[in-house]
Short mmCIF file of C-alpha atoms in Angstrom, two decimals:
data_model
loop_
_atom_site.label_atom_id
_atom_site.label_comp_id
_atom_site.label_asym_id
_atom_site.label_seq_id
_atom_site.Cartn_x
_atom_site.Cartn_y
_atom_site.Cartn_z
CA UNK A 1 65.24 -38.25 208.97
CA UNK A 2 63.55 -39.45 205.82
CA UNK A 3 59.96 -40.53 206.45
CA UNK A 4 59.15 -44.15 205.83
CA UNK A 5 55.44 -43.66 205.39
CA UNK A 6 53.83 -43.26 201.99
CA UNK A 7 51.81 -46.45 201.83
CA UNK A 8 48.69 -46.50 199.68
CA UNK A 9 47.07 -48.74 202.27
CA UNK A 10 46.62 -52.39 201.40
CA UNK A 11 48.27 -52.60 198.01
CA UNK A 12 48.88 -55.88 196.22
CA UNK A 13 52.54 -55.87 197.20
CA UNK A 14 51.77 -56.01 200.94
CA UNK A 15 51.57 -59.59 202.21
CA UNK A 16 50.27 -60.50 205.66
CA UNK A 17 50.94 -64.00 206.96
CA UNK A 18 51.42 -66.00 210.11
CA UNK A 19 54.95 -67.31 210.73
CA UNK A 20 54.99 -69.71 213.70
CA UNK A 21 53.31 -67.82 216.53
CA UNK A 22 53.92 -64.38 214.98
CA UNK A 23 51.83 -62.30 212.61
CA UNK A 24 54.06 -60.72 209.96
CA UNK A 25 53.74 -58.19 207.14
CA UNK A 26 55.99 -58.03 204.08
CA UNK A 27 56.30 -55.50 201.26
CA UNK A 28 55.45 -52.37 203.30
CA UNK A 29 56.88 -48.95 202.52
CA UNK A 30 58.91 -49.10 205.73
CA UNK A 31 60.60 -52.29 204.52
CA UNK A 32 61.10 -51.11 200.93
CA UNK A 33 62.33 -47.63 201.75
CA UNK A 34 64.15 -48.94 204.81
CA UNK A 35 66.13 -51.29 202.58
CA UNK A 36 67.29 -48.29 200.54
CA UNK A 37 68.26 -46.50 203.77
CA UNK A 38 70.67 -49.33 204.54
CA UNK A 39 72.53 -48.58 201.29
CA UNK A 40 73.23 -44.96 202.21
CA UNK A 41 76.78 -43.67 201.81
CA UNK A 42 77.53 -46.73 199.71
CA UNK A 43 78.45 -47.64 196.15
CA UNK A 44 76.30 -49.92 193.98
CA UNK A 45 78.35 -51.45 191.16
CA UNK A 46 77.17 -52.71 187.76
CA UNK A 47 78.42 -56.27 187.08
CA UNK A 48 77.91 -58.84 184.35
CA UNK A 49 79.66 -61.93 185.80
CA UNK A 50 80.24 -63.76 189.10
CA UNK A 51 83.91 -62.70 189.00
CA UNK A 52 83.00 -59.02 188.72
CA UNK A 53 80.45 -59.39 191.52
CA UNK A 54 83.10 -60.85 193.82
CA UNK A 55 85.55 -58.05 192.97
CA UNK A 56 82.77 -55.56 193.78
CA UNK A 57 81.98 -57.21 197.12
CA UNK A 58 85.65 -57.40 198.11
CA UNK A 59 86.10 -53.73 197.21
CA UNK A 60 83.30 -52.74 199.61
CA UNK A 61 80.33 -52.33 197.26
CA UNK A 62 77.07 -52.04 199.18
CA UNK A 63 75.20 -53.96 196.45
CA UNK A 64 75.69 -55.14 192.88
CA UNK A 65 73.48 -54.51 189.84
CA UNK A 66 73.40 -57.37 187.35
CA UNK A 67 73.22 -56.58 183.64
CA UNK A 68 73.64 -58.62 180.49
CA UNK A 69 76.03 -55.94 179.13
CA UNK A 70 77.58 -52.89 180.77
CA UNK A 71 75.81 -49.68 179.67
CA UNK A 72 78.64 -48.61 177.34
CA UNK A 73 78.39 -51.99 175.56
CA UNK A 74 74.61 -51.63 175.37
CA UNK A 75 75.23 -48.33 173.63
CA UNK A 76 77.72 -49.88 171.18
CA UNK A 77 75.67 -53.01 170.47
CA UNK A 78 72.44 -51.21 169.61
CA UNK A 79 69.40 -53.44 169.12
CA UNK A 80 67.01 -54.18 171.98
CA UNK A 81 68.46 -54.36 175.49
CA UNK A 82 66.51 -56.62 177.88
CA UNK A 83 66.79 -57.91 181.45
CA UNK A 84 69.85 -60.08 182.23
CA UNK A 85 69.94 -63.89 182.07
CA UNK A 86 68.21 -65.33 185.12
CA UNK A 87 70.86 -68.05 185.39
CA UNK A 88 73.63 -65.43 185.78
CA UNK A 89 71.58 -63.41 188.28
CA UNK A 90 71.08 -66.59 190.34
CA UNK A 91 74.76 -67.54 190.19
CA UNK A 92 75.67 -64.08 191.46
CA UNK A 93 73.03 -64.29 194.23
CA UNK A 94 74.62 -67.56 195.36
CA UNK A 95 78.15 -66.18 195.41
CA UNK A 96 77.97 -62.80 197.20
CA UNK A 97 76.40 -61.83 200.55
CA UNK A 98 75.59 -58.22 199.64
CA UNK A 99 72.24 -57.34 198.01
CA UNK A 100 71.80 -58.15 194.34
CA UNK A 101 69.76 -55.86 192.09
CA UNK A 102 68.79 -56.29 188.45
CA UNK A 103 67.31 -54.10 185.75
CA UNK A 104 64.04 -54.49 183.90
CA UNK A 105 62.76 -52.48 180.95
CA UNK A 106 60.65 -49.38 181.66
CA UNK A 107 56.99 -50.42 181.81
CA UNK A 108 57.76 -54.14 181.38
CA UNK A 109 55.59 -55.50 184.19
CA UNK A 110 56.45 -59.13 183.48
CA UNK A 111 60.22 -58.72 183.37
CA UNK A 112 59.80 -57.16 186.81
CA UNK A 113 57.60 -60.08 187.95
CA UNK A 114 60.28 -62.52 186.79
CA UNK A 115 62.93 -60.59 188.73
CA UNK A 116 60.70 -60.58 191.83
CA UNK A 117 60.24 -64.35 191.52
CA UNK A 118 64.01 -64.71 191.09
CA UNK A 119 64.20 -62.94 194.47
CA UNK A 120 66.55 -60.09 193.57
CA UNK A 121 66.74 -57.58 196.42
CA UNK A 122 65.78 -54.53 194.35
CA UNK A 123 64.52 -53.99 190.81
CA UNK A 124 65.82 -51.09 188.72
CA UNK A 125 63.25 -49.98 186.14
CA UNK A 126 65.95 -48.63 183.93
CA UNK A 127 66.39 -46.39 180.90
CA UNK A 128 69.58 -48.33 180.07
CA UNK A 129 67.33 -51.05 178.66
CA UNK A 130 64.96 -50.50 175.75
CA UNK A 131 61.59 -49.30 177.10
CA UNK A 132 58.61 -51.65 176.72
CA UNK A 133 56.09 -48.88 177.41
CA UNK A 134 57.23 -45.27 177.02
CA UNK A 135 53.93 -43.95 178.36
CA UNK A 136 53.47 -45.97 181.52
CA UNK A 137 55.98 -46.99 184.10
CA UNK A 138 55.32 -50.06 186.25
CA UNK A 139 52.80 -49.59 189.09
CA UNK A 140 55.30 -50.58 191.71
CA UNK A 141 52.84 -50.76 194.63
CA UNK A 142 51.78 -54.13 193.18
CA UNK A 143 55.17 -55.62 194.04
CA UNK A 144 56.60 -56.92 197.31
CA UNK A 145 60.16 -56.23 196.10
CA UNK A 146 61.37 -52.62 196.19
CA UNK A 147 62.16 -50.58 193.05
CA UNK A 148 64.66 -47.88 192.18
CA UNK A 149 63.96 -45.49 189.29
CA UNK A 150 65.97 -42.88 187.43
CA UNK A 151 65.01 -39.19 187.27
CA UNK A 152 66.38 -36.03 185.67
CA UNK A 153 64.32 -33.53 187.62
CA UNK A 154 61.93 -33.25 190.55
CA UNK A 155 58.81 -33.99 188.49
CA UNK A 156 60.17 -37.30 187.22
CA UNK A 157 61.39 -38.24 190.70
CA UNK A 158 58.03 -37.53 192.35
CA UNK A 159 56.05 -39.30 189.63
CA UNK A 160 58.18 -42.40 190.13
CA UNK A 161 57.73 -42.19 193.93
CA UNK A 162 53.98 -41.85 193.43
CA UNK A 163 54.07 -45.08 191.40
CA UNK A 164 55.78 -46.76 194.35
CA UNK A 165 59.54 -46.35 193.79
CA UNK A 166 61.37 -46.83 197.11
CA UNK A 167 64.53 -45.14 195.90
CA UNK A 168 65.53 -42.60 193.23
CA UNK A 169 68.77 -42.17 191.31
CA UNK A 170 69.74 -39.53 188.79
CA UNK A 171 69.72 -40.80 185.23
CA UNK A 172 72.84 -39.02 184.05
CA UNK A 173 73.82 -40.33 180.64
CA UNK A 174 74.62 -44.02 181.12
CA UNK A 175 77.59 -45.68 179.47
CA UNK A 176 79.40 -42.45 178.58
CA UNK A 177 81.98 -42.29 181.38
CA UNK A 178 80.97 -38.63 181.50
CA UNK A 179 79.56 -37.31 184.75
CA UNK A 180 78.26 -34.03 183.30
CA UNK A 181 74.63 -35.09 182.87
CA UNK A 182 74.40 -36.58 186.36
CA UNK A 183 75.66 -33.28 187.75
CA UNK A 184 72.98 -31.37 185.83
CA UNK A 185 70.25 -33.75 187.03
CA UNK A 186 71.11 -33.58 190.71
CA UNK A 187 71.43 -29.79 190.52
CA UNK A 188 68.03 -29.61 188.79
CA UNK A 189 66.46 -31.60 191.60
CA UNK A 190 68.17 -29.49 194.28
CA UNK A 191 67.10 -26.20 192.69
CA UNK A 192 63.49 -27.34 192.39
CA UNK A 193 63.49 -28.62 195.97
CA UNK A 194 64.71 -25.24 197.21
CA UNK A 195 61.97 -23.56 195.21
CA UNK A 196 59.10 -25.64 196.59
CA UNK A 197 60.52 -25.46 200.12
CA UNK A 198 60.42 -21.66 199.95
CA UNK A 199 56.82 -21.76 198.68
CA UNK A 200 55.92 -24.11 201.53
CA UNK A 201 57.69 -21.95 204.11
CA UNK A 202 55.79 -18.92 202.82
CA UNK A 203 52.53 -20.83 203.35
CA UNK A 204 51.43 -20.23 199.75
CA UNK A 205 49.08 -23.17 199.19
CA UNK A 206 47.83 -21.85 195.86
CA UNK A 207 51.34 -21.72 194.42
CA UNK A 208 52.04 -25.23 195.74
CA UNK A 209 48.95 -26.52 193.93
CA UNK A 210 50.20 -25.02 190.68
CA UNK A 211 53.56 -26.74 191.27
CA UNK A 212 51.71 -30.06 191.65
CA UNK A 213 49.91 -29.44 188.33
CA UNK A 214 53.14 -28.42 186.61
CA UNK A 215 54.96 -31.54 187.88
CA UNK A 216 51.95 -33.78 187.16
CA UNK A 217 51.99 -35.27 190.63
CA UNK A 218 49.60 -35.34 193.59
CA UNK A 219 49.39 -32.34 195.87
CA UNK A 220 49.98 -34.41 199.01
CA UNK A 221 53.33 -35.70 197.71
CA UNK A 222 54.43 -32.21 196.66
CA UNK A 223 53.46 -30.89 200.09
CA UNK A 224 55.30 -33.68 201.91
CA UNK A 225 58.42 -33.15 199.79
CA UNK A 226 58.27 -29.38 200.21
CA UNK A 227 57.98 -29.67 203.97
CA UNK A 228 61.02 -31.98 204.08
CA UNK A 229 63.08 -29.91 201.65
CA UNK A 230 64.38 -33.18 200.17
CA UNK A 231 63.06 -36.22 198.33
CA UNK A 232 61.06 -38.45 200.68
CA UNK A 233 63.17 -41.45 199.61
CA UNK A 234 66.89 -42.16 199.39
CA UNK A 235 68.48 -40.45 196.37
CA UNK A 236 71.64 -41.75 194.69
CA UNK A 237 73.73 -40.37 191.85
CA UNK A 238 74.18 -42.45 188.70
CA UNK A 239 75.26 -42.13 185.09
CA UNK A 240 78.85 -41.60 183.95
CA UNK A 241 80.73 -41.86 187.26
CA UNK A 242 84.26 -43.06 186.46
CA UNK A 243 86.70 -41.83 189.12
CA UNK A 244 86.88 -41.40 192.92
CA UNK A 245 86.72 -37.62 192.42
CA UNK A 246 83.51 -38.00 190.36
CA UNK A 247 81.89 -39.96 193.20
CA UNK A 248 83.07 -37.54 195.90
CA UNK A 249 81.84 -34.54 193.89
CA UNK A 250 78.34 -36.00 193.56
CA UNK A 251 78.28 -36.71 197.30
CA UNK A 252 78.99 -33.02 197.95
CA UNK A 253 75.86 -32.16 195.93
CA UNK A 254 73.74 -33.98 198.51
CA UNK A 255 73.44 -37.48 197.05
CA UNK A 256 72.96 -40.33 199.53
CA UNK A 257 75.34 -42.63 197.60
CA UNK A 258 76.38 -43.56 194.06
CA UNK A 259 75.81 -46.14 191.35
CA UNK A 260 78.80 -46.88 189.14
CA UNK A 261 78.00 -48.48 185.80
CA UNK A 262 80.61 -48.89 183.10
CA UNK A 263 83.14 -46.74 184.97
CA UNK A 264 84.69 -49.62 186.91
CA UNK A 265 84.66 -52.70 184.71
CA UNK A 266 85.31 -50.77 181.49
CA UNK A 267 88.50 -49.41 183.06
CA UNK A 268 91.73 -51.41 182.90
CA UNK A 269 92.33 -51.13 186.65
CA UNK A 270 88.88 -52.33 187.81
CA UNK A 271 89.93 -53.81 191.16
CA UNK A 272 91.85 -50.78 192.41
CA UNK A 273 89.28 -48.41 190.96
CA UNK A 274 86.40 -50.19 192.70
CA UNK A 275 88.18 -49.86 196.06
CA UNK A 276 89.16 -46.26 195.35
CA UNK A 277 85.60 -45.20 194.48
CA UNK A 278 84.29 -46.80 197.70
CA UNK A 279 86.91 -44.94 199.76
CA UNK A 280 86.12 -41.63 198.09
CA UNK A 281 82.36 -42.11 198.66
CA UNK A 282 82.84 -42.96 202.34
CA UNK A 283 85.33 -40.19 203.10
CA UNK A 284 84.09 -37.57 200.62
CA UNK A 285 84.22 -34.82 203.25
CA UNK A 286 87.99 -35.25 203.58
CA UNK A 287 89.85 -33.98 200.47
CA UNK A 288 93.08 -35.66 201.60
CA UNK A 289 91.40 -39.08 201.71
CA UNK A 290 89.80 -38.49 198.29
CA UNK A 291 93.24 -37.56 196.95
CA UNK A 292 94.60 -40.84 198.33
CA UNK A 293 91.74 -42.65 196.60
CA UNK A 294 92.35 -40.81 193.35
CA UNK A 295 96.02 -41.83 193.62
CA UNK A 296 94.99 -45.48 193.57
CA UNK A 297 93.78 -45.18 189.98
CA UNK A 298 95.67 -44.39 186.79
CA UNK A 299 93.91 -41.94 184.47
CA UNK A 300 95.45 -43.75 181.48
CA UNK A 301 93.40 -46.79 182.52
CA UNK A 302 90.06 -44.91 182.68
CA UNK A 303 87.42 -45.67 180.06
CA UNK A 304 87.77 -43.20 177.18
CA UNK A 305 84.23 -41.93 177.51
CA UNK A 306 81.98 -39.86 175.29
CA UNK A 307 80.96 -36.26 174.90
CA UNK A 308 77.28 -36.17 175.85
CA UNK A 309 76.40 -33.39 173.38
CA UNK A 310 76.24 -35.33 170.11
CA UNK A 311 75.01 -38.76 171.13
CA UNK A 312 72.82 -40.73 168.75
CA UNK A 313 71.05 -42.31 171.70
CA UNK A 314 70.13 -40.25 174.76
CA UNK A 315 69.02 -42.94 177.23
CA UNK A 316 67.99 -40.31 179.78
CA UNK A 317 65.06 -39.22 177.61
CA UNK A 318 63.43 -42.64 177.78
CA UNK A 319 60.21 -42.56 179.76
CA UNK A 320 60.88 -39.00 180.93
CA UNK A 321 57.58 -37.46 179.89
CA UNK A 322 55.43 -40.15 181.52
CA UNK B 1 82.05 -31.52 228.81
CA UNK B 2 79.16 -31.82 231.22
CA UNK B 3 76.87 -34.26 229.39
CA UNK B 4 77.44 -37.61 227.75
CA UNK B 5 78.87 -37.91 224.25
CA UNK B 6 77.25 -40.60 222.10
CA UNK B 7 78.63 -41.37 218.65
CA UNK B 8 76.90 -42.93 215.67
CA UNK B 9 79.44 -44.77 213.51
CA UNK B 10 79.03 -42.92 210.21
CA UNK B 11 80.92 -45.14 207.78
CA UNK B 12 77.90 -46.43 205.88
CA UNK B 13 74.22 -47.15 206.50
CA UNK B 14 71.28 -45.46 208.21
CA UNK B 15 73.22 -43.01 210.35
CA UNK B 16 70.83 -40.03 210.37
CA UNK B 17 67.93 -42.13 211.69
CA UNK B 18 70.03 -43.23 214.68
CA UNK B 19 71.24 -39.71 215.36
CA UNK B 20 67.62 -38.60 215.59
CA UNK B 21 66.43 -41.54 217.71
CA UNK B 22 69.37 -41.16 220.13
CA UNK B 23 68.87 -37.40 220.46
CA UNK B 24 65.18 -37.94 221.22
CA UNK B 25 66.09 -40.61 223.77
CA UNK B 26 68.49 -38.27 225.61
CA UNK B 27 65.87 -35.55 225.61
CA UNK B 28 63.06 -37.78 226.90
CA UNK B 29 65.31 -39.09 229.67
CA UNK B 30 66.00 -35.49 230.66
CA UNK B 31 69.73 -36.02 230.33
CA UNK B 32 72.50 -33.72 229.18
CA UNK B 33 74.41 -34.92 226.17
CA UNK B 34 75.33 -34.67 222.53
CA UNK B 35 75.07 -37.07 219.60
CA UNK B 36 77.70 -36.90 216.86
CA UNK B 37 78.48 -38.78 213.67
CA UNK B 38 81.91 -40.39 214.05
CA UNK B 39 84.26 -41.79 211.41
CA UNK B 40 87.81 -41.49 212.75
CA UNK B 41 89.69 -43.09 215.70
CA UNK B 42 90.16 -39.60 217.21
CA UNK B 43 86.40 -38.95 217.25
CA UNK B 44 85.73 -42.41 218.68
CA UNK B 45 88.22 -41.99 221.52
CA UNK B 46 86.12 -39.12 222.95
CA UNK B 47 82.91 -41.16 223.21
CA UNK B 48 80.92 -42.42 226.21
CA UNK B 49 78.72 -44.63 224.04
CA UNK B 50 78.51 -45.79 220.44
CA UNK B 51 75.77 -46.95 218.07
CA UNK B 52 76.83 -49.05 215.08
CA UNK B 53 73.92 -48.62 212.67
CA UNK B 54 72.33 -50.82 210.05
CA UNK B 55 73.93 -51.04 206.63
CA UNK B 56 76.13 -53.65 204.99
CA UNK B 57 78.33 -55.35 207.57
CA UNK B 58 81.08 -56.16 205.04
CA UNK B 59 81.34 -52.47 204.09
CA UNK B 60 81.18 -51.08 207.65
CA UNK B 61 83.76 -53.63 208.86
CA UNK B 62 86.18 -53.25 205.96
CA UNK B 63 86.17 -49.45 205.93
CA UNK B 64 86.47 -49.21 209.74
CA UNK B 65 89.50 -51.48 209.52
CA UNK B 66 91.15 -49.32 206.85
CA UNK B 67 91.37 -46.15 208.95
CA UNK B 68 91.97 -47.71 212.35
CA UNK B 69 88.47 -47.12 213.75
CA UNK B 70 87.89 -50.83 214.37
CA UNK B 71 90.94 -51.06 216.64
CA UNK B 72 89.86 -47.96 218.57
CA UNK B 73 86.32 -49.28 219.06
CA UNK B 74 87.80 -52.53 220.41
CA UNK B 75 89.88 -50.60 222.95
CA UNK B 76 86.86 -48.56 224.02
CA UNK B 77 84.71 -51.67 224.44
CA UNK B 78 87.46 -53.27 226.54
CA UNK B 79 87.42 -50.19 228.76
CA UNK B 80 83.65 -50.59 229.27
CA UNK B 81 82.03 -48.24 226.74
CA UNK B 82 78.43 -49.29 225.99
CA UNK B 83 77.77 -50.14 222.34
CA UNK B 84 74.48 -50.73 220.54
CA UNK B 85 74.83 -52.75 217.32
CA UNK B 86 71.86 -52.83 214.98
CA UNK B 87 71.59 -55.53 212.29
CA UNK B 88 74.89 -55.00 210.42
CA UNK B 89 76.19 -53.36 213.62
CA UNK B 90 75.46 -56.50 215.63
CA UNK B 91 77.28 -58.59 213.01
CA UNK B 92 80.33 -56.30 213.25
CA UNK B 93 80.32 -56.71 217.07
CA UNK B 94 80.21 -60.52 216.90
CA UNK B 95 82.92 -63.17 217.10
CA UNK B 96 81.74 -65.19 214.11
CA UNK B 97 79.41 -64.70 211.14
CA UNK B 98 78.41 -66.92 208.27
CA UNK B 99 75.98 -66.37 205.44
CA UNK B 100 72.93 -68.59 205.05
CA UNK B 101 73.66 -69.22 201.35
CA UNK B 102 77.31 -68.32 200.75
CA UNK B 103 78.60 -69.95 203.98
CA UNK B 104 81.70 -69.07 206.03
CA UNK B 105 82.78 -65.45 205.73
CA UNK B 106 86.14 -63.79 206.04
CA UNK B 107 85.00 -60.30 207.01
CA UNK B 108 86.51 -57.92 209.61
CA UNK B 109 84.66 -58.23 212.95
CA UNK B 110 85.15 -56.69 216.40
CA UNK B 111 85.31 -60.20 217.85
CA UNK B 112 83.66 -59.22 221.12
CA UNK B 113 80.01 -60.27 221.31
CA UNK B 114 80.20 -64.00 222.06
CA UNK B 115 77.73 -65.18 219.45
CA UNK B 116 77.71 -66.94 216.13
CA UNK B 117 75.57 -65.14 213.57
CA UNK B 118 73.81 -66.33 210.48
CA UNK B 119 73.51 -63.48 208.00
CA UNK B 120 70.39 -63.09 205.86
CA UNK B 121 68.81 -65.78 208.02
CA UNK B 122 65.22 -65.04 206.96
CA UNK B 123 66.06 -64.86 203.24
CA UNK B 124 66.41 -61.96 200.83
CA UNK B 125 64.69 -58.55 200.68
CA UNK B 126 61.33 -59.93 199.53
CA UNK B 127 61.28 -61.94 202.79
CA UNK B 128 61.96 -58.84 204.92
CA UNK B 129 59.10 -58.36 207.37
CA UNK B 130 57.52 -56.41 210.20
CA UNK B 131 56.25 -58.15 213.31
CA UNK B 132 55.46 -57.27 216.90
CA UNK B 133 58.10 -58.68 219.24
CA UNK B 134 58.89 -58.34 222.96
CA UNK B 135 61.91 -57.83 225.20
CA UNK B 136 60.35 -58.64 228.58
CA UNK B 137 63.69 -58.78 230.44
CA UNK B 138 64.25 -55.07 229.90
CA UNK B 139 60.62 -54.09 230.36
CA UNK B 140 59.70 -53.70 226.68
CA UNK B 141 56.69 -55.96 226.38
CA UNK B 142 55.67 -54.82 222.91
CA UNK B 143 58.07 -53.54 220.29
CA UNK B 144 57.69 -53.00 216.52
CA UNK B 145 60.23 -55.34 214.89
CA UNK B 146 61.42 -54.21 211.45
CA UNK B 147 63.55 -56.96 209.91
CA UNK B 148 65.43 -56.04 206.71
CA UNK B 149 67.54 -58.87 205.27
CA UNK B 150 68.04 -59.55 208.95
CA UNK B 151 70.56 -61.84 210.64
CA UNK B 152 69.89 -64.05 213.66
CA UNK B 153 72.04 -65.55 216.38
CA UNK B 154 72.55 -69.29 216.06
CA UNK B 155 74.83 -69.79 219.06
CA UNK B 156 75.24 -67.63 222.16
CA UNK B 157 77.99 -67.91 224.80
CA UNK B 158 77.29 -68.25 228.53
CA UNK B 159 77.72 -64.52 229.26
CA UNK B 160 75.17 -63.57 226.65
CA UNK B 161 71.66 -62.74 227.84
CA UNK B 162 68.91 -63.45 225.31
CA UNK B 163 66.50 -60.51 225.16
CA UNK B 164 64.18 -61.64 222.40
CA UNK B 165 63.32 -64.48 220.08
CA UNK B 166 61.29 -64.70 216.89
CA UNK B 167 59.94 -68.26 217.02
CA UNK B 168 63.13 -70.29 217.60
CA UNK B 169 65.53 -67.60 216.31
CA UNK B 170 67.44 -65.30 218.69
CA UNK B 171 67.00 -61.68 217.55
CA UNK B 172 68.22 -59.51 220.45
CA UNK B 173 71.01 -60.02 222.99
CA UNK B 174 72.92 -58.26 225.74
CA UNK B 175 76.41 -58.98 226.98
CA UNK B 176 77.56 -56.58 229.69
CA UNK B 177 77.19 -53.13 228.18
CA UNK B 178 76.76 -54.41 224.64
CA UNK B 179 73.34 -54.69 223.00
CA UNK B 180 72.77 -56.30 219.62
CA UNK B 181 69.50 -56.48 217.66
CA UNK B 182 68.65 -58.11 214.36
CA UNK B 183 65.89 -55.54 213.78
CA UNK B 184 65.82 -51.77 213.22
CA UNK B 185 64.32 -49.71 216.08
CA UNK B 186 65.57 -46.50 214.40
CA UNK B 187 63.07 -46.96 211.56
CA UNK B 188 60.02 -47.26 213.77
CA UNK B 189 59.49 -44.03 215.68
CA UNK B 190 59.55 -46.08 218.91
CA UNK B 191 62.61 -44.88 220.83
CA UNK B 192 62.21 -47.07 223.92
CA UNK B 193 65.16 -49.31 223.06
CA UNK B 194 67.39 -46.31 222.33
CA UNK B 195 66.31 -44.93 225.72
CA UNK B 196 67.29 -48.19 227.38
CA UNK B 197 70.70 -48.03 225.69
CA UNK B 198 71.25 -44.39 226.69
CA UNK B 199 70.34 -45.23 230.28
CA UNK B 200 73.19 -47.78 230.34
CA UNK B 201 75.58 -44.96 229.58
CA UNK B 202 74.18 -42.91 232.41
CA UNK B 203 74.74 -45.72 234.85
CA UNK B 204 78.36 -46.05 233.89
CA UNK B 205 79.24 -42.40 234.43
#
């Protein structure tokens, strides 16, 4: 079981109020992390319109992520990528029953505030958009809404959790249709988790302190993570997932679920592909079912994709040193 | 098999948390039994009790329909198997569900629990809350209520016993061997409601 603790005490995001004859508390870690737990084994799909959001919901998406442009179009367009139009986010919130997420720029506290006021269910502080502050991510404990952040390795993941992220996803390389970077990122995290677990099991406190210094994160969080042998929050795969087999493969690496960005709505068979990726994520342990899912798509309809070696823009590097 | 076999429907949602809470409940009750994650009709047919966990009700319903699990669960409920539906799980058990904003829904349901549900009744995630509630009828006078985009029951049939209310909203019910809650006991560390559910299974066998 993933612990739901991790509160910093009475942070700004925690709101206590009386509702009728009941005392209530909002914005706690249990509620933020618990929300992410409800998404487990599910697929979150990037959408840009109401129509796409409805296709996603019908296909069995566990949530939708609203963007102004799909990541591959962000890559093509260049310029500055910002949070999506509030009007479109609201239209989508009024037309689907599943949770609606939206992205804000890294470090852009006020884009995040606007999304919180809009009442999106989760905010993605995302490297797909142009960072507003490369050196500081948002201090997410100040918010009542939960956040998800990208990470390429254990240090990034733990630093984001320390800032209050309720959920982590791999960064991968967004908008490429190429799953290779996401695979590297999840394997990095797994290898580092195994390493700190073995240090913890050996009872070597001194070595664990040097890990905390190396990762630039508090000792208590390193210790908690090491004792669990996994991230203390839900961890999804993201970045370049295009086919049912991609999704199933990432599930075998220990991810709790997947985000699919351009992979669905940049393909020419979006509806079937959305359903197929959901099936493959649900039944990833059964190769026959994943084959059936893979059969639902036509590889000639997949997005062409990009080699991740010679990209002009590596979105994954944004905000990674902070 | 000597002990009871309790399944956690493992299609989507917070399965692991319910596995743990149910295992602890069996242990504290001093009973013999196993807890398994179930996905297929074959696995479900072996069960003495089932927990349908929290998650997204549209996803759990749709995917359980696809592989025939929904039909099997219906048969098992008809034959008296106790089921505990949590949040999305309670929605899946119900006869009718509508969304507070979107309205009438056409989603696959088990059509058993005689209630009409309003999904997302308290609002969106920012409105999710914790509050102390009570279920006096089953001896739980204080219980930590964790409500995450929670539903409530807007109409309950005559065979439905109301276990708890939050102000005017119905948040926990029992109909025969079926329990439904709008909140998430598996996220709290308090296993008393899971113990109550497990004890229903004992009584049946």
